[in-house]
Short mmCIF file of C-alpha atoms in Angstrom, two decimals:
data_model
loop_
_atom_site.label_atom_id
_atom_site.label_comp_id
_atom_site.label_asym_id
_atom_site.label_seq_id
_atom_site.Cartn_x
_atom_site.Cartn_y
_atom_site.Cartn_z
CA MET H 1 -55.29 48.81 -6.60
CA TYR H 2 -57.49 51.31 -8.19
CA SER H 3 -60.97 50.00 -9.30
CA ILE H 4 -61.87 52.34 -12.12
CA ILE H 5 -60.26 54.97 -14.14
CA VAL H 6 -62.47 57.67 -15.64
CA VAL H 7 -61.50 59.70 -18.71
CA PRO H 8 -63.84 62.88 -18.91
CA PRO H 9 -64.98 64.45 -22.11
CA PRO H 10 -62.10 66.40 -23.64
CA THR H 11 -61.99 70.07 -23.54
CA SER H 12 -59.89 72.66 -25.60
CA GLU H 13 -57.45 72.79 -22.83
CA ASP H 14 -57.30 68.90 -22.69
CA ARG H 15 -56.26 68.90 -26.44
CA GLN H 16 -53.24 71.08 -25.58
CA HIS H 17 -52.07 69.34 -22.40
CA GLY H 18 -53.69 65.74 -22.59
CA THR H 19 -56.91 64.62 -21.06
CA ALA H 20 -57.10 64.46 -17.33
CA ARG H 21 -57.83 60.92 -15.71
CA ILE H 22 -59.58 60.27 -12.36
CA ARG H 23 -58.76 57.18 -10.35
CA LEU H 24 -61.20 55.68 -7.93
CA ALA H 25 -60.49 53.10 -5.32
CA PRO H 26 -63.19 50.70 -4.29
CA GLY H 27 -66.00 52.34 -2.43
CA GLU H 28 -65.14 55.92 -3.82
CA ARG H 29 -67.73 57.68 -5.79
CA LEU H 30 -67.69 60.44 -8.65
CA SER H 31 -70.64 62.83 -9.20
CA PHE H 32 -70.77 64.63 -12.48
CA GLY H 33 -73.02 67.23 -14.07
CA ARG H 34 -73.18 70.84 -15.18
CA ALA H 35 -72.98 72.50 -11.63
CA PRO H 36 -69.53 73.36 -10.47
CA ASP H 37 -69.97 71.43 -7.20
CA ASN H 38 -69.68 68.12 -8.97
CA ASP H 39 -66.61 66.08 -8.74
CA LEU H 40 -66.63 66.23 -12.41
CA THR H 41 -68.03 69.37 -14.04
CA ILE H 42 -69.19 69.17 -17.66
CA PRO H 43 -70.13 72.71 -18.86
CA HIS H 44 -72.57 72.00 -21.32
CA ASP H 45 -76.13 73.46 -21.35
CA GLY H 46 -77.67 70.22 -22.28
CA VAL H 47 -76.18 68.28 -19.22
CA SER H 48 -78.25 68.16 -16.00
CA ARG H 49 -76.94 70.13 -13.14
CA ARG H 50 -76.66 66.99 -11.33
CA ALA H 51 -76.58 64.33 -13.94
CA GLY H 52 -75.23 61.19 -12.36
CA GLU H 53 -72.81 59.41 -10.14
CA LEU H 54 -70.10 56.61 -10.62
CA SER H 55 -69.25 54.23 -7.81
CA ALA H 56 -66.26 51.97 -7.82
CA GLN H 57 -67.01 48.44 -6.57
CA GLY H 58 -63.96 46.43 -6.70
CA ALA H 59 -63.80 44.65 -10.17
CA PHE H 60 -66.72 46.45 -11.56
CA TRP H 61 -68.59 49.96 -11.16
CA ILE H 62 -72.10 51.11 -10.93
CA LEU H 63 -73.81 54.02 -12.54
CA SER H 64 -76.72 56.14 -11.12
CA ASN H 65 -78.67 58.30 -13.65
CA LEU H 66 -79.95 61.24 -11.69
CA SER H 67 -81.48 62.97 -14.95
CA ALA H 68 -85.28 63.26 -14.99
CA ARG H 69 -85.58 62.67 -18.58
CA GLN H 70 -82.61 61.54 -20.36
CA THR H 71 -81.65 57.80 -21.02
CA TYR H 72 -77.90 57.15 -20.75
CA VAL H 73 -76.18 54.49 -22.95
CA VAL H 74 -73.14 52.65 -21.51
CA GLU H 75 -71.36 51.09 -24.64
CA ASN H 76 -68.68 48.24 -24.77
CA PRO H 77 -66.20 49.72 -27.48
CA GLU H 78 -64.68 46.11 -27.69
CA GLY H 79 -68.25 44.21 -27.52
CA ALA H 80 -69.42 44.18 -31.18
CA GLY H 81 -72.38 46.55 -30.53
CA GLU H 82 -72.83 45.51 -26.89
CA HIS H 83 -74.36 48.10 -24.68
CA ILE H 84 -76.78 48.62 -21.77
CA LYS H 85 -79.28 51.57 -21.21
CA VAL H 86 -79.75 53.37 -17.89
CA GLY H 87 -82.97 55.08 -17.69
CA PRO H 88 -83.91 58.27 -15.94
CA GLY H 89 -83.64 57.90 -12.14
CA ARG H 90 -82.13 54.57 -12.33
CA LEU H 91 -79.84 53.99 -9.21
CA ASP H 92 -76.75 51.74 -9.09
CA ALA H 93 -77.07 50.06 -12.30
CA PRO H 94 -74.07 47.48 -12.51
CA VAL H 95 -71.66 47.88 -15.55
CA PRO H 96 -69.73 44.69 -16.28
CA PHE H 97 -67.51 46.00 -19.10
CA GLU H 98 -63.63 46.39 -18.69
CA PHE H 99 -63.71 49.18 -21.21
CA SER H 100 -67.02 51.27 -21.20
CA ARG H 101 -68.18 54.58 -22.90
CA ILE H 102 -71.03 56.44 -21.32
CA VAL H 103 -72.88 58.24 -23.98
CA LEU H 104 -74.76 61.61 -22.53
CA PRO H 105 -77.25 63.07 -25.03
CA ALA H 106 -76.81 66.75 -24.52
CA ALA H 107 -79.03 69.23 -26.54
CA GLY H 108 -78.13 67.76 -29.94
CA ASP H 109 -74.72 66.60 -28.95
CA LEU H 110 -73.46 63.14 -27.70
CA LEU H 111 -70.91 63.60 -24.96
CA THR H 112 -68.97 60.59 -23.86
CA ILE H 113 -67.10 59.58 -20.61
CA GLU H 114 -64.77 56.74 -20.67
CA VAL H 115 -64.54 54.41 -17.79
CA TRP H 116 -61.81 51.77 -17.62
CA ALA H 117 -61.95 49.02 -15.04
CA PRO H 118 -58.39 47.42 -15.13
CA ARG H 119 -58.88 45.22 -11.88
CA HIS H 120 -59.35 41.70 -12.35
CA ASP H 121 -60.02 39.29 -9.41
CA TYR H 122 -59.54 35.58 -9.86
CA LEU H 123 -59.90 32.43 -7.79
CA PRO H 124 -56.58 31.44 -6.62
CA GLU H 125 -55.32 28.41 -8.37
CA GLY H 126 -56.20 25.20 -6.58
CA ALA H 127 -58.88 26.93 -4.56
CA GLY H 128 -61.79 25.22 -5.97
CA PRO H 129 -63.39 22.00 -4.79
CA ASP H 130 -61.93 18.55 -5.54
CA GLY H 131 -63.57 16.16 -7.86
CA ASP H 132 -64.46 15.66 -11.50
CA THR H 133 -63.82 18.71 -13.68
CA THR H 134 -66.75 20.60 -15.21
CA ALA H 135 -67.60 19.90 -18.76
CA PRO H 136 -66.98 23.15 -20.86
CA ALA H 137 -70.22 24.98 -22.02
CA PHE H 138 -68.87 25.12 -25.74
CA SER H 139 -66.01 22.94 -27.00
CA VAL H 140 -64.31 24.32 -29.87
CA ASP H 141 -60.88 23.20 -31.25
CA ARG H 142 -59.13 26.22 -32.77
CA THR H 143 -57.05 23.92 -35.19
CA LYS H 144 -60.11 22.89 -36.97
CA ARG H 145 -61.49 24.05 -40.25
CA TYR H 146 -64.92 24.75 -38.75
CA PHE H 147 -63.15 27.31 -36.35
CA ALA H 148 -61.57 28.91 -39.27
CA VAL H 149 -64.99 29.29 -40.85
CA LEU H 150 -66.42 30.68 -37.73
CA ALA H 151 -63.53 33.19 -37.45
CA ALA H 152 -64.10 34.39 -40.90
CA LEU H 153 -67.85 34.85 -40.21
CA CYS H 154 -67.01 36.92 -37.15
CA GLU H 155 -64.08 38.90 -38.56
CA PRO H 156 -66.05 41.95 -40.07
CA ARG H 157 -67.47 42.56 -36.64
CA LEU H 158 -64.29 41.86 -34.60
CA ARG H 159 -62.45 44.29 -36.87
CA GLY H 160 -64.31 47.27 -35.14
CA ASP H 161 -67.63 47.41 -37.01
CA PRO H 162 -70.42 45.89 -34.66
CA HIS H 163 -73.04 46.38 -37.37
CA ALA H 164 -71.13 45.08 -40.20
CA ALA H 165 -72.98 42.58 -42.59
CA LEU H 166 -71.92 39.24 -42.33
CA PRO H 167 -69.82 37.75 -45.19
CA THR H 168 -71.69 35.51 -47.70
CA VAL H 169 -70.58 31.93 -48.10
CA ASP H 170 -68.80 32.82 -51.30
CA GLN H 171 -66.89 35.62 -49.44
CA VAL H 172 -66.01 33.10 -46.72
CA VAL H 173 -64.72 30.60 -49.50
CA ASP H 174 -62.52 33.50 -50.80
CA ARG H 175 -61.27 34.43 -47.46
CA LEU H 176 -60.15 30.90 -46.69
CA ARG H 177 -58.92 29.63 -50.05
CA PRO H 178 -55.50 30.81 -49.86
CA ALA H 179 -54.90 28.79 -46.72
CA TRP H 180 -57.47 26.09 -47.64
CA PRO H 181 -57.28 25.65 -51.38
CA ALA H 182 -59.96 22.82 -51.40
CA ALA H 183 -62.39 25.32 -49.79
CA SER H 184 -65.74 25.51 -51.73
CA ARG H 185 -69.29 26.58 -51.22
CA THR H 186 -70.27 23.00 -50.25
CA SER H 187 -67.57 22.47 -47.70
CA VAL H 188 -68.04 26.00 -46.12
CA GLN H 189 -71.87 25.46 -45.79
CA TRP H 190 -71.20 21.83 -44.29
CA ASN H 191 -69.02 23.51 -41.52
CA ILE H 192 -71.59 26.11 -40.97
CA ASP H 193 -74.25 23.30 -40.57
CA TYR H 194 -71.94 21.50 -38.38
CA LEU H 195 -71.17 24.52 -36.10
CA ALA H 196 -75.18 24.88 -35.68
CA VAL H 197 -75.13 21.49 -34.40
CA LYS H 198 -71.94 21.72 -32.46
CA LEU H 199 -72.99 24.97 -30.52
CA ARG H 200 -76.37 23.41 -30.03
CA LEU H 201 -78.44 25.71 -31.98
CA LYS H 202 -79.87 22.68 -33.73
CA PRO H 203 -80.35 19.10 -32.49
CA GLY H 204 -77.63 16.66 -33.32
CA PRO H 205 -78.13 13.87 -35.86
CA GLU H 206 -78.45 11.24 -33.19
CA THR H 207 -82.02 12.40 -32.50
CA ALA H 208 -84.98 11.88 -34.39
CA ASP H 209 -86.18 15.58 -34.05
CA THR H 210 -84.50 17.68 -36.60
CA GLY H 211 -85.89 20.80 -34.70
CA PRO H 212 -87.36 23.92 -36.20
CA ARG H 213 -85.77 25.36 -39.28
CA LEU H 214 -82.84 27.70 -38.25
CA ASN H 215 -83.31 31.01 -40.15
CA GLY H 216 -80.44 33.26 -39.97
CA LYS H 217 -78.01 30.56 -39.16
CA LYS H 218 -75.01 32.62 -39.77
CA GLU H 219 -76.24 35.42 -37.62
CA SER H 220 -77.17 33.14 -34.85
CA LEU H 221 -73.68 31.51 -34.89
CA VAL H 222 -71.87 34.88 -34.84
CA SER H 223 -73.98 36.40 -32.14
CA LEU H 224 -73.41 33.25 -29.93
CA ALA H 225 -69.71 33.29 -30.69
CA LEU H 226 -69.19 36.99 -29.76
CA ARG H 227 -71.35 36.94 -26.79
CA PHE H 228 -69.55 34.14 -25.21
CA ASP H 229 -66.02 35.06 -26.47
CA LEU H 230 -65.75 31.74 -28.47
CA VAL H 231 -64.04 33.98 -31.11
CA ARG H 232 -61.92 36.96 -30.00
CA GLU H 233 -59.90 39.45 -32.07
CA ASP H 234 -56.62 37.54 -31.17
CA ASP H 235 -58.23 34.43 -32.72
CA LEU H 236 -58.17 35.98 -36.14
CA VAL H 237 -54.51 34.71 -36.40
CA VAL H 238 -56.17 31.64 -37.80
CA LEU H 239 -56.92 33.80 -41.03
CA SER H 240 -53.17 34.99 -41.13
CA ALA H 241 -52.11 32.36 -43.55
CA ALA H 242 -54.77 33.75 -45.98
CA ASP H 243 -53.20 37.31 -45.38
CA ALA H 244 -49.77 36.13 -46.00
CA SER H 245 -50.77 34.41 -49.22
CA ARG H 246 -52.38 37.58 -50.52
CA THR H 247 -49.33 39.79 -49.72
CA THR H 248 -46.96 37.38 -51.72
CA ARG H 249 -49.06 37.30 -54.84
#
């Protein structure tokens, strides 16, 4: 199976006939830059003659920045702002994203190369060692109201705006009230406080230590939830009852 699929920056010809895609099997490399002897030529004066190289490595890929001055940014379009920076001269930087966008600064323009890594390798079922199961790192029940509160907090960033301001408690109440008529500022705030303890951002009530005051509690919860995929876009279905109530009014 192909390891990665590279979608080059579109050209005027691509807009007429569709963008070409380059498929790389594990171990294959793709050089890119302004010079015509690259595997992928990017004809822009702001791109180095030998700008970089991609290498397919099974279920992930690596990027070498051969530019002497420019830092490249690799964005995760589905990762709520998640990105890595690959500095000038950095070789073999591993990129873990399934969908990636390499952003090349080029004399006032930002050129993008998309890279897809569709190959997923998994441990065969039953191949692990026998014994007690491992306790989950974060245990959440998607049927509970605290999860609906967490989903409502994460919703703006999961909808495609990685830098969206988080909803206020009053906005969360309004979002949940069609499906949870008894929702109030007090009940939503209680669930936020409960989540902070449940996700171990603060000590639990069984300890004498209350821990330091947690400023930016909502921001910390959303950051943790999105970083570890505790809430994903398909989990927003828990808010669908609220959407249905709005459309029938």
